[in-house]
Amino acid sequence: MNTELLFYKDAYLKEVDATVLEVRGNAVVLDKTIFYAESGGQPGDRGYYGEYQVVDTQKDKDGAFLHILKKGSLPEVGACLKLSLDWDHRYKFMKEHSAQHLLSAVMFSFKGIGTVAVHQGEEILTIETSAEDIADDVLLSIEDIANEKIRDGLKIYQDEMSHEKAESLGMRRSIKVDGDVKVVFIENLDAVACGGVHVASTGEIKEVVYRGKEMIRGHVRTMWSCADESVAYRRNNERLLKECYKLLSADKDSIVKDIERIIKDNGDLSYEVKKLRKAVAEREFEDALQSSTAPVLAFITNNSVEDYQELVSKAGKDVLIIERDGKKGFLYFGTKEKFLKLKGEVSLKGGGKDVLFRGAYQGDAEEVLSISMRLLSE
Ligand SMILES: [Zn+2]
């Protein structure tokens, strides 16, 4: 299927009239196209073919460019309609793909680091490198050099040549196709075999920002944003920082110390609260035990039943503690047989083993307590 690939002649074409050569499923093959089909990590284009929405462009097994249409009616073979590109989508990924060429070129030329694999995301571009370790200052220096090359506005262009000629260029990455090869050049910096679509100048990338690294398959994978995504990332970081400064009445010199102090204070307070809760629970438990003459010690607490777990065995009799309405937890210390009896009569969810049972109840706390006391006293 011979579709003329116009984006190789002009990557900036946004509209063209094209004729349907074939319909395959819900996709059309056209006599010419400005839509790039997903390949090499660069997503397929989308847009419109006449009134039909093109949701994606993919290459079929035989290499045909499938313009995949939104499910519904289809144009007929021979129809000639206007193909129009979702330019914002294409241009964003064109810039990101070109940024990847630039970053990989800088890594290789200035730091001797190769590129193993790449992934283009909506916001983040990842480049898996050949290195087992790269220091952060090296990555920041790569960011600096790449931004310098962006400011220089270096020309990016593609040239189709014989395999032999391409081989003679000694490119940083081996050629993966047979026959003629499309080679993408960044003026005075890089040449690599690539069938993708690229911007015409590094200046269009606007800027790149280093976002972090992680280890994968024993290699360092680096993360970047470029163009509008880079600007958005920087501005969002600024905004978040300003919000933190305001919340903590801090500035750039004090914020880390302030957060460290808050974390420490919080730890100290949690420890104090735990101690106090334990003391309150002990007092409440003792008081209840002193005033109880019933064969079972049962009461409603404002505390958490958790606080009584270590105390219940001191009662010398069955214990049932119920949290006040709202929290709805219970703790029962007694026999499994009696617990099952309780479970059968009042609405309890939960369990335990041996002598300690925990969970949640449903209904009114006072009512659950009085029914339970009667059942446990029988
Ligand atoms: Zn490329």
mmCIF file of C-alpha atoms and ligand atoms in Angstrom:
data_model
loop_
_atom_site.group_PDB
_atom_site.id
_atom_site.type_symbol
_atom_site.label_atom_id
_atom_site.label_comp_id
_atom_site.label_asym_id
_atom_site.label_seq_id
_atom_site.Cartn_x
_atom_site.Cartn_y
_atom_site.Cartn_z
ATOM 1 C CA MET A 1 0.000 0.000 0.000
ATOM 2 C CA ASN A 2 1.733 3.128 -1.200
ATOM 3 C CA THR A 3 0.901 6.061 0.995
ATOM 4 C CA GLU A 4 2.972 9.158 0.378
ATOM 5 C CA LEU A 5 4.430 10.186 3.745
ATOM 6 C CA LEU A 6 4.316 13.967 3.572
ATOM 7 C CA PHE A 7 5.587 14.590 7.104
ATOM 8 C CA TYR A 8 9.071 13.554 5.961
ATOM 9 C CA LYS A 9 9.025 16.379 3.416
ATOM 10 C CA ASP A 10 7.437 18.898 5.783
ATOM 11 C CA ALA A 11 6.784 18.037 9.415
ATOM 12 C CA TYR A 12 4.751 21.250 9.804
ATOM 13 C CA LEU A 13 1.911 20.421 7.365
ATOM 14 C CA LYS A 14 -1.354 20.608 9.236
ATOM 15 C CA GLU A 15 -3.883 19.857 6.449
ATOM 16 C CA VAL A 16 -4.014 17.967 3.167
ATOM 17 C CA ASP A 17 -6.697 16.514 0.872
ATOM 18 C CA ALA A 18 -6.304 12.729 0.725
ATOM 19 C CA THR A 19 -8.137 9.845 -0.992
ATOM 20 C CA VAL A 20 -9.216 6.567 0.624
ATOM 21 C CA LEU A 21 -7.326 3.644 -0.958
ATOM 22 C CA GLU A 22 -8.642 0.993 1.376
ATOM 23 C CA VAL A 23 -10.830 0.488 4.445
ATOM 24 C CA ARG A 24 -9.487 -1.949 7.065
ATOM 25 C CA GLY A 25 -11.805 -2.532 10.024
ATOM 26 C CA ASN A 26 -12.508 0.936 11.409
ATOM 27 C CA ALA A 27 -9.355 2.378 9.811
ATOM 28 C CA VAL A 28 -8.630 3.963 6.442
ATOM 29 C CA VAL A 29 -5.485 3.794 4.316
ATOM 30 C CA LEU A 30 -4.970 6.982 2.287
ATOM 31 C CA ASP A 31 -3.009 7.884 -0.853
ATOM 32 C CA LYS A 32 -1.020 10.415 1.185
ATOM 33 C CA THR A 33 -0.791 11.423 4.820
ATOM 34 C CA ILE A 34 0.572 14.022 7.214
ATOM 35 C CA PHE A 35 -0.174 11.708 10.181
ATOM 36 C CA TYR A 36 2.760 9.944 11.847
ATOM 37 C CA ALA A 37 2.105 6.334 12.908
ATOM 38 C CA GLU A 38 3.252 5.316 16.410
ATOM 39 C CA SER A 39 6.866 4.194 16.304
ATOM 40 C CA GLY A 40 10.087 4.525 18.264
ATOM 41 C CA GLY A 41 8.280 5.737 21.368
ATOM 42 C CA GLN A 42 6.622 8.630 19.515
ATOM 43 C CA PRO A 43 2.800 8.343 19.683
ATOM 44 C CA GLY A 44 0.566 8.129 16.617
ATOM 45 C CA ASP A 45 -1.166 11.264 15.378
ATOM 46 C CA ARG A 46 -4.831 12.107 15.756
ATOM 47 C CA GLY A 47 -7.186 14.669 14.284
ATOM 48 C CA TYR A 48 -9.927 14.569 11.624
ATOM 49 C CA TYR A 49 -10.503 13.080 8.196
ATOM 50 C CA GLY A 50 -13.395 15.172 6.904
ATOM 51 C CA GLU A 51 -16.022 14.849 9.639
ATOM 52 C CA TYR A 52 -14.562 11.539 10.832
ATOM 53 C CA GLN A 53 -12.485 11.673 14.009
ATOM 54 C CA VAL A 54 -9.066 9.986 13.752
ATOM 55 C CA VAL A 55 -8.288 8.663 17.259
ATOM 56 C CA ASP A 56 -4.868 7.162 16.499
ATOM 57 C CA THR A 57 -2.482 6.258 13.680
ATOM 58 C CA GLN A 58 -0.763 2.882 13.682
ATOM 59 C CA LYS A 59 1.371 0.909 11.257
ATOM 60 C CA ASP A 60 -0.197 -2.393 10.124
ATOM 61 C CA LYS A 61 1.877 -5.591 9.758
ATOM 62 C CA ASP A 62 2.489 -4.821 6.069
ATOM 63 C CA GLY A 63 3.610 -1.269 6.903
ATOM 64 C CA ALA A 64 0.336 0.392 5.820
ATOM 65 C CA PHE A 65 -0.570 3.549 7.740
ATOM 66 C CA LEU A 66 -3.896 2.949 9.483
ATOM 67 C CA HIS A 67 -5.843 6.095 10.316
ATOM 68 C CA ILE A 68 -8.037 4.636 13.028
ATOM 69 C CA LEU A 69 -11.462 6.264 13.089
ATOM 70 C CA LYS A 70 -13.798 6.636 16.036
ATOM 71 C CA LYS A 71 -16.329 3.773 15.843
ATOM 72 C CA GLY A 72 -19.337 4.611 13.696
ATOM 73 C CA SER A 73 -19.854 5.172 9.973
ATOM 74 C CA LEU A 74 -16.885 4.937 7.584
ATOM 75 C CA PRO A 75 -15.977 6.761 4.352
ATOM 76 C CA GLU A 76 -15.925 4.732 1.145
ATOM 77 C CA VAL A 77 -12.944 3.798 -0.993
ATOM 78 C CA GLY A 78 -12.314 6.670 -3.447
ATOM 79 C CA ALA A 79 -13.621 9.366 -1.087
ATOM 80 C CA CYS A 80 -11.416 12.467 -1.026
ATOM 81 C CA LEU A 81 -11.600 14.486 2.205
ATOM 82 C CA LYS A 82 -9.482 16.938 4.158
ATOM 83 C CA LEU A 83 -7.078 15.325 6.610
ATOM 84 C CA SER A 84 -6.392 17.725 9.458
ATOM 85 C CA LEU A 85 -3.908 17.188 12.231
ATOM 86 C CA ASP A 86 -4.361 17.732 15.992
ATOM 87 C CA TRP A 87 -1.341 19.994 15.840
ATOM 88 C CA ASP A 88 -1.017 20.664 19.598
ATOM 89 C CA HIS A 89 -0.720 16.927 20.252
ATOM 90 C CA ARG A 90 1.749 16.345 17.421
ATOM 91 C CA TYR A 91 3.901 19.388 18.178
ATOM 92 C CA LYS A 92 4.157 18.541 21.885
ATOM 93 C CA PHE A 93 5.504 15.052 21.109
ATOM 94 C CA MET A 94 7.625 16.325 18.204
ATOM 95 C CA LYS A 95 9.366 18.682 20.651
ATOM 96 C CA GLU A 96 9.705 15.945 23.256
ATOM 97 C CA HIS A 97 11.159 13.523 20.706
ATOM 98 C CA SER A 98 13.614 16.152 19.478
ATOM 99 C CA ALA A 99 14.550 16.908 23.102
ATOM 100 C CA GLN A 100 15.395 13.229 23.475
ATOM 101 C CA HIS A 101 17.742 13.416 20.453
ATOM 102 C CA LEU A 102 19.390 16.488 21.965
ATOM 103 C CA LEU A 103 19.781 15.022 25.482
ATOM 104 C CA SER A 104 21.070 11.677 24.167
ATOM 105 C CA ALA A 105 23.516 13.568 21.910
ATOM 106 C CA VAL A 106 24.798 15.726 24.786
ATOM 107 C CA MET A 107 25.118 12.709 27.093
ATOM 108 C CA PHE A 108 27.108 10.859 24.450
ATOM 109 C CA SER A 109 29.295 13.681 23.116
ATOM 110 C CA PHE A 110 30.138 15.356 26.416
ATOM 111 C CA LYS A 111 29.929 12.544 28.983
ATOM 112 C CA GLY A 112 30.362 9.334 26.951
ATOM 113 C CA ILE A 113 26.977 8.022 28.134
ATOM 114 C CA GLY A 114 24.941 5.948 25.660
ATOM 115 C CA THR A 115 21.167 5.675 25.302
ATOM 116 C CA VAL A 116 19.656 2.204 25.683
ATOM 117 C CA ALA A 117 15.897 2.920 25.574
ATOM 118 C CA VAL A 118 13.541 5.877 25.670
ATOM 119 C CA HIS A 119 9.931 6.493 26.610
ATOM 120 C CA GLN A 120 7.861 9.549 25.762
ATOM 121 C CA GLY A 121 5.159 10.335 28.302
ATOM 122 C CA GLU A 122 2.600 13.146 28.500
ATOM 123 C CA GLU A 123 4.747 15.012 30.986
ATOM 124 C CA ILE A 124 7.972 13.073 31.454
ATOM 125 C CA LEU A 125 10.522 11.832 28.959
ATOM 126 C CA THR A 126 12.661 8.967 30.247
ATOM 127 C CA ILE A 127 16.040 8.022 28.818
ATOM 128 C CA GLU A 128 17.522 4.739 29.967
ATOM 129 C CA THR A 129 21.287 5.114 29.747
ATOM 130 C CA SER A 130 24.157 2.659 29.386
ATOM 131 C CA ALA A 131 25.658 3.914 32.688
ATOM 132 C CA GLU A 132 25.540 2.061 35.990
ATOM 133 C CA ASP A 133 25.812 5.298 37.927
ATOM 134 C CA ILE A 134 25.608 9.017 37.058
ATOM 135 C CA ALA A 135 26.141 11.672 39.708
ATOM 136 C CA ASP A 136 23.475 14.362 39.994
ATOM 137 C CA ASP A 137 25.957 17.135 39.183
ATOM 138 C CA VAL A 138 26.785 15.361 35.888
ATOM 139 C CA LEU A 139 23.079 15.218 35.038
ATOM 140 C CA LEU A 140 22.684 18.909 35.899
ATOM 141 C CA SER A 141 25.627 19.711 33.676
ATOM 142 C CA ILE A 142 23.925 17.736 30.854
ATOM 143 C CA GLU A 143 20.836 19.880 31.484
ATOM 144 C CA ASP A 144 22.988 23.035 31.251
ATOM 145 C CA ILE A 145 24.663 22.008 27.984
ATOM 146 C CA ALA A 146 21.325 20.946 26.444
ATOM 147 C CA ASN A 147 19.774 24.314 27.349
ATOM 148 C CA GLU A 148 22.784 26.072 25.833
ATOM 149 C CA LYS A 149 22.252 24.110 22.594
ATOM 150 C CA ILE A 150 18.580 25.117 22.696
ATOM 151 C CA ARG A 151 19.539 28.791 23.013
ATOM 152 C CA ASP A 152 21.959 28.324 20.080
ATOM 153 C CA GLY A 153 18.984 27.358 17.864
ATOM 154 C CA LEU A 154 20.813 24.506 16.097
ATOM 155 C CA LYS A 155 19.272 23.209 12.889
ATOM 156 C CA ILE A 156 17.655 19.739 13.031
ATOM 157 C CA TYR A 157 17.217 18.023 9.660
ATOM 158 C CA GLN A 158 16.722 14.609 8.131
ATOM 159 C CA ASP A 159 18.563 13.097 5.180
ATOM 160 C CA GLU A 160 17.855 9.783 3.464
ATOM 161 C CA MET A 161 20.982 7.938 2.337
ATOM 162 C CA SER A 162 22.339 4.517 1.439
ATOM 163 C CA HIS A 163 23.097 2.069 4.246
ATOM 164 C CA GLU A 164 26.758 2.210 3.341
ATOM 165 C CA LYS A 165 26.948 5.998 3.559
ATOM 166 C CA ALA A 166 25.027 5.997 6.851
ATOM 167 C CA GLU A 167 27.411 3.373 8.275
ATOM 168 C CA SER A 168 30.378 5.563 7.309
ATOM 169 C CA LEU A 169 29.091 8.362 9.563
ATOM 170 C CA GLY A 170 30.045 6.304 12.648
ATOM 171 C CA MET A 171 26.862 7.208 14.489
ATOM 172 C CA ARG A 172 26.413 6.789 18.272
ATOM 173 C CA ARG A 173 23.711 4.150 17.782
ATOM 174 C CA SER A 174 23.763 1.157 15.430
ATOM 175 C CA ILE A 175 21.402 1.213 12.430
ATOM 176 C CA LYS A 176 18.382 -1.034 12.908
ATOM 177 C CA VAL A 177 16.888 -0.957 9.385
ATOM 178 C CA ASP A 178 17.883 -2.551 6.084
ATOM 179 C CA GLY A 179 18.328 -0.605 2.851
ATOM 180 C CA ASP A 180 18.214 3.175 2.720
ATOM 181 C CA VAL A 181 18.433 4.953 6.053
ATOM 182 C CA LYS A 182 16.852 8.164 7.327
ATOM 183 C CA VAL A 183 19.497 9.991 9.327
ATOM 184 C CA VAL A 184 18.575 12.856 11.645
ATOM 185 C CA PHE A 185 21.218 15.513 12.209
ATOM 186 C CA ILE A 186 21.551 18.163 14.867
ATOM 187 C CA GLU A 187 23.862 20.753 13.351
ATOM 188 C CA ASN A 188 27.464 20.358 14.567
ATOM 189 C CA LEU A 189 26.406 17.925 17.272
ATOM 190 C CA ASP A 190 24.732 14.664 16.325
ATOM 191 C CA ALA A 191 23.704 12.184 13.640
ATOM 192 C CA VAL A 192 21.503 9.188 14.324
ATOM 193 C CA ALA A 193 19.260 6.889 12.266
ATOM 194 C CA CYS A 194 15.624 7.720 13.043
ATOM 195 C CA GLY A 195 12.284 7.549 11.247
ATOM 196 C CA GLY A 196 10.485 9.915 13.622
ATOM 197 C CA VAL A 197 9.268 13.482 13.152
ATOM 198 C CA HIS A 198 11.352 16.352 14.494
ATOM 199 C CA VAL A 199 11.243 20.102 14.975
ATOM 200 C CA ALA A 200 13.429 22.169 12.638
ATOM 201 C CA SER A 201 15.522 23.866 15.324
ATOM 202 C CA THR A 202 16.603 23.063 18.881
ATOM 203 C CA GLY A 203 15.217 26.525 19.760
ATOM 204 C CA GLU A 204 11.672 25.146 19.477
ATOM 205 C CA ILE A 205 12.313 22.825 22.440
ATOM 206 C CA LYS A 206 12.370 25.999 24.550
ATOM 207 C CA GLU A 207 14.019 24.342 27.596
ATOM 208 C CA VAL A 208 14.724 21.007 29.288
ATOM 209 C CA VAL A 209 14.723 20.251 32.995
ATOM 210 C CA TYR A 210 16.253 17.292 34.836
ATOM 211 C CA ARG A 211 13.650 15.661 37.101
ATOM 212 C CA GLY A 212 15.376 12.675 38.633
ATOM 213 C CA LYS A 213 16.824 9.232 38.091
ATOM 214 C CA GLU A 214 16.166 5.621 39.049
ATOM 215 C CA MET A 215 17.832 2.264 38.498
ATOM 216 C CA ILE A 216 16.434 -0.147 35.933
ATOM 217 C CA ARG A 217 18.007 -3.398 34.672
ATOM 218 C CA GLY A 218 21.283 -2.277 36.289
ATOM 219 C CA HIS A 219 21.266 1.032 34.363
ATOM 220 C CA VAL A 220 20.477 4.606 35.312
ATOM 221 C CA ARG A 221 17.175 5.794 33.859
ATOM 222 C CA THR A 222 16.994 9.572 33.725
ATOM 223 C CA MET A 223 13.804 11.664 33.744
ATOM 224 C CA TRP A 224 13.266 14.961 31.957
ATOM 225 C CA SER A 225 10.608 17.434 30.954
ATOM 226 C CA CYS A 226 10.868 19.833 28.059
ATOM 227 C CA ALA A 227 9.118 22.840 26.507
ATOM 228 C CA ASP A 228 5.761 23.758 28.138
ATOM 229 C CA GLU A 229 5.939 20.760 30.489
ATOM 230 C CA SER A 230 9.304 21.985 31.780
ATOM 231 C CA VAL A 231 7.917 25.471 32.407
ATOM 232 C CA ALA A 232 4.831 24.001 34.143
ATOM 233 C CA TYR A 233 7.052 21.780 36.311
ATOM 234 C CA ARG A 234 9.225 24.703 37.432
ATOM 235 C CA ARG A 235 6.253 26.950 38.105
ATOM 236 C CA ASN A 236 4.393 24.268 40.027
ATOM 237 C CA ASN A 237 7.448 23.673 42.208
ATOM 238 C CA GLU A 238 7.665 27.420 42.855
ATOM 239 C CA ARG A 239 3.994 27.573 43.792
ATOM 240 C CA LEU A 240 4.254 24.583 46.151
ATOM 241 C CA LEU A 241 7.314 26.053 47.827
ATOM 242 C CA LYS A 242 5.613 29.416 48.294
ATOM 243 C CA GLU A 243 2.603 27.700 49.873
ATOM 244 C CA CYS A 244 4.925 25.837 52.257
ATOM 245 C CA TYR A 245 6.803 29.057 53.137
ATOM 246 C CA LYS A 246 3.484 30.702 53.926
ATOM 247 C CA LEU A 247 2.114 27.794 55.985
ATOM 248 C CA LEU A 248 5.299 27.525 58.025
ATOM 249 C CA SER A 249 6.175 31.243 58.059
ATOM 250 C CA ALA A 250 9.512 30.055 56.693
ATOM 251 C CA ASP A 251 11.915 31.094 53.966
ATOM 252 C CA LYS A 252 14.372 29.211 51.762
ATOM 253 C CA ASP A 253 17.058 29.213 54.440
ATOM 254 C CA SER A 254 14.862 27.929 57.259
ATOM 255 C CA ILE A 255 12.304 25.621 55.642
ATOM 256 C CA VAL A 256 14.189 22.327 55.972
ATOM 257 C CA LYS A 257 15.048 23.020 59.624
ATOM 258 C CA ASP A 258 11.433 24.070 60.272
ATOM 259 C CA ILE A 259 10.077 20.825 58.816
ATOM 260 C CA GLU A 260 12.598 18.774 60.781
ATOM 261 C CA ARG A 261 11.488 20.567 63.967
ATOM 262 C CA ILE A 262 7.795 19.941 63.210
ATOM 263 C CA ILE A 263 8.434 16.231 62.594
ATOM 264 C CA LYS A 264 10.364 15.985 65.891
ATOM 265 C CA ASP A 265 7.705 17.940 67.844
ATOM 266 C CA ASN A 266 5.016 15.725 66.376
ATOM 267 C CA GLY A 267 6.903 12.599 67.465
ATOM 268 C CA ASP A 268 7.335 13.978 70.993
ATOM 269 C CA LEU A 269 3.658 14.918 71.202
ATOM 270 C CA SER A 270 2.496 11.507 69.976
ATOM 271 C CA TYR A 271 4.587 9.906 72.698
ATOM 272 C CA GLU A 272 3.091 12.207 75.363
ATOM 273 C CA VAL A 273 -0.454 11.628 74.119
ATOM 274 C CA LYS A 274 0.075 7.870 74.239
ATOM 275 C CA LYS A 275 1.337 8.095 77.814
ATOM 276 C CA LEU A 276 -1.582 10.285 78.903
ATOM 277 C CA ARG A 277 -4.137 8.045 77.208
ATOM 278 C CA LYS A 278 -2.695 5.078 79.030
ATOM 279 C CA ALA A 279 -2.915 6.900 82.380
ATOM 280 C CA VAL A 280 -6.529 7.964 81.742
ATOM 281 C CA ALA A 281 -7.504 4.439 80.747
ATOM 282 C CA GLU A 282 -5.861 2.988 83.862
ATOM 283 C CA ARG A 283 -7.720 5.462 86.097
ATOM 284 C CA GLU A 284 -11.060 4.813 84.388
ATOM 285 C CA PHE A 285 -10.554 1.064 84.569
ATOM 286 C CA GLU A 286 -9.650 1.160 88.280
ATOM 287 C CA ASP A 287 -12.669 3.366 89.083
ATOM 288 C CA ALA A 288 -15.029 1.089 87.170
ATOM 289 C CA LEU A 289 -13.600 -1.967 88.866
ATOM 290 C CA GLN A 290 -13.965 -0.408 92.371
ATOM 291 C CA SER A 291 -17.586 0.525 91.838
ATOM 292 C CA SER A 292 -18.690 -2.636 90.046
ATOM 293 C CA THR A 293 -20.391 -5.394 92.009
ATOM 294 C CA ALA A 294 -21.817 -7.158 88.947
ATOM 295 C CA PRO A 295 -20.319 -10.492 87.829
ATOM 296 C CA VAL A 296 -19.134 -8.732 84.678
ATOM 297 C CA LEU A 297 -17.270 -5.445 84.416
ATOM 298 C CA ALA A 298 -18.910 -3.459 81.624
ATOM 299 C CA PHE A 299 -18.747 0.216 80.766
ATOM 300 C CA ILE A 300 -18.822 2.758 77.965
ATOM 301 C CA THR A 301 -15.686 4.802 77.340
ATOM 302 C CA ASN A 302 -14.755 7.969 75.520
ATOM 303 C CA ASN A 303 -11.308 6.511 74.934
ATOM 304 C CA SER A 304 -10.276 3.901 72.432
ATOM 305 C CA VAL A 305 -10.783 0.254 73.461
ATOM 306 C CA GLU A 306 -7.176 -0.312 72.370
ATOM 307 C CA ASP A 307 -6.024 1.479 75.526
ATOM 308 C CA TYR A 308 -7.548 -1.278 77.718
ATOM 309 C CA GLN A 309 -6.061 -4.334 76.053
ATOM 310 C CA GLU A 310 -3.302 -4.734 78.623
ATOM 311 C CA LEU A 311 -5.613 -3.993 81.591
ATOM 312 C CA VAL A 312 -8.557 -6.362 81.156
ATOM 313 C CA SER A 313 -6.867 -9.433 82.598
ATOM 314 C CA LYS A 314 -6.506 -7.619 85.953
ATOM 315 C CA ALA A 315 -10.286 -7.535 86.530
ATOM 316 C CA GLY A 316 -10.602 -11.164 87.655
ATOM 317 C CA LYS A 317 -13.897 -11.419 85.764
ATOM 318 C CA ASP A 318 -15.382 -10.914 82.304
ATOM 319 C CA VAL A 319 -14.910 -7.425 80.875
ATOM 320 C CA LEU A 320 -16.853 -5.663 78.122
ATOM 321 C CA ILE A 321 -15.816 -2.164 77.087
ATOM 322 C CA ILE A 322 -17.750 -0.231 74.473
ATOM 323 C CA GLU A 323 -16.660 2.958 72.765
ATOM 324 C CA ARG A 324 -19.071 5.880 72.790
ATOM 325 C CA ASP A 325 -21.322 6.362 69.713
ATOM 326 C CA GLY A 326 -19.347 7.578 66.737
ATOM 327 C CA LYS A 327 -16.325 5.319 67.247
ATOM 328 C CA LYS A 328 -18.289 2.074 67.703
ATOM 329 C CA GLY A 329 -15.513 -0.252 68.832
ATOM 330 C CA PHE A 330 -15.782 -2.962 71.489
ATOM 331 C CA LEU A 331 -13.400 -5.109 73.528
ATOM 332 C CA TYR A 332 -14.479 -8.294 75.274
ATOM 333 C CA PHE A 333 -12.417 -10.334 77.706
ATOM 334 C CA GLY A 334 -14.014 -13.666 78.573
ATOM 335 C CA THR A 335 -14.750 -17.045 77.056
ATOM 336 C CA LYS A 336 -15.284 -17.788 73.388
ATOM 337 C CA GLU A 337 -18.578 -19.453 74.250
ATOM 338 C CA LYS A 338 -19.946 -16.281 75.837
ATOM 339 C CA PHE A 339 -18.571 -14.119 73.053
ATOM 340 C CA LEU A 340 -20.453 -16.199 70.475
ATOM 341 C CA LYS A 341 -23.608 -15.875 72.569
ATOM 342 C CA LEU A 342 -23.125 -12.093 72.591
ATOM 343 C CA LYS A 343 -22.527 -12.061 68.862
ATOM 344 C CA GLY A 344 -25.790 -13.948 68.334
ATOM 345 C CA GLU A 345 -27.860 -11.447 70.295
ATOM 346 C CA VAL A 346 -26.328 -8.034 69.601
ATOM 347 C CA SER A 347 -24.862 -6.764 66.390
ATOM 348 C CA LEU A 348 -21.100 -7.257 66.784
ATOM 349 C CA LYS A 349 -18.574 -7.628 63.992
ATOM 350 C CA GLY A 350 -15.100 -8.919 64.735
ATOM 351 C CA GLY A 351 -13.415 -11.721 66.612
ATOM 352 C CA GLY A 352 -10.298 -12.826 68.391
ATOM 353 C CA LYS A 353 -8.860 -15.881 70.028
ATOM 354 C CA ASP A 354 -8.630 -17.422 73.491
ATOM 355 C CA VAL A 355 -9.936 -14.723 75.791
ATOM 356 C CA LEU A 356 -9.649 -11.401 73.970
ATOM 357 C CA PHE A 357 -12.129 -10.316 71.291
ATOM 358 C CA ARG A 358 -12.318 -7.040 69.402
ATOM 359 C CA GLY A 359 -14.370 -5.408 66.710
ATOM 360 C CA ALA A 360 -17.210 -2.972 66.068
ATOM 361 C CA TYR A 361 -20.836 -2.915 67.162
ATOM 362 C CA GLN A 362 -23.922 -1.493 65.531
ATOM 363 C CA GLY A 363 -26.742 0.368 67.235
ATOM 364 C CA ASP A 364 -27.019 2.375 70.423
ATOM 365 C CA ALA A 365 -24.135 2.061 72.928
ATOM 366 C CA GLU A 366 -26.359 2.080 76.071
ATOM 367 C CA GLU A 367 -28.654 -0.549 74.583
ATOM 368 C CA VAL A 368 -25.787 -2.805 73.496
ATOM 369 C CA LEU A 369 -24.284 -2.479 76.983
ATOM 370 C CA SER A 370 -27.458 -3.351 78.883
ATOM 371 C CA ILE A 371 -28.350 -6.349 76.682
ATOM 372 C CA SER A 372 -24.758 -7.592 76.895
ATOM 373 C CA MET A 373 -24.641 -7.256 80.693
ATOM 374 C CA ARG A 374 -27.816 -9.284 81.035
ATOM 375 C CA LEU A 375 -26.508 -12.005 78.679
ATOM 376 C CA LEU A 376 -23.118 -12.212 80.368
ATOM 377 C CA SER A 377 -24.634 -12.368 83.870
ATOM 378 C CA GLU A 378 -26.900 -15.304 83.048
HETATM 379 ZN ZN ZN B 1 14.035 10.950 15.930
#
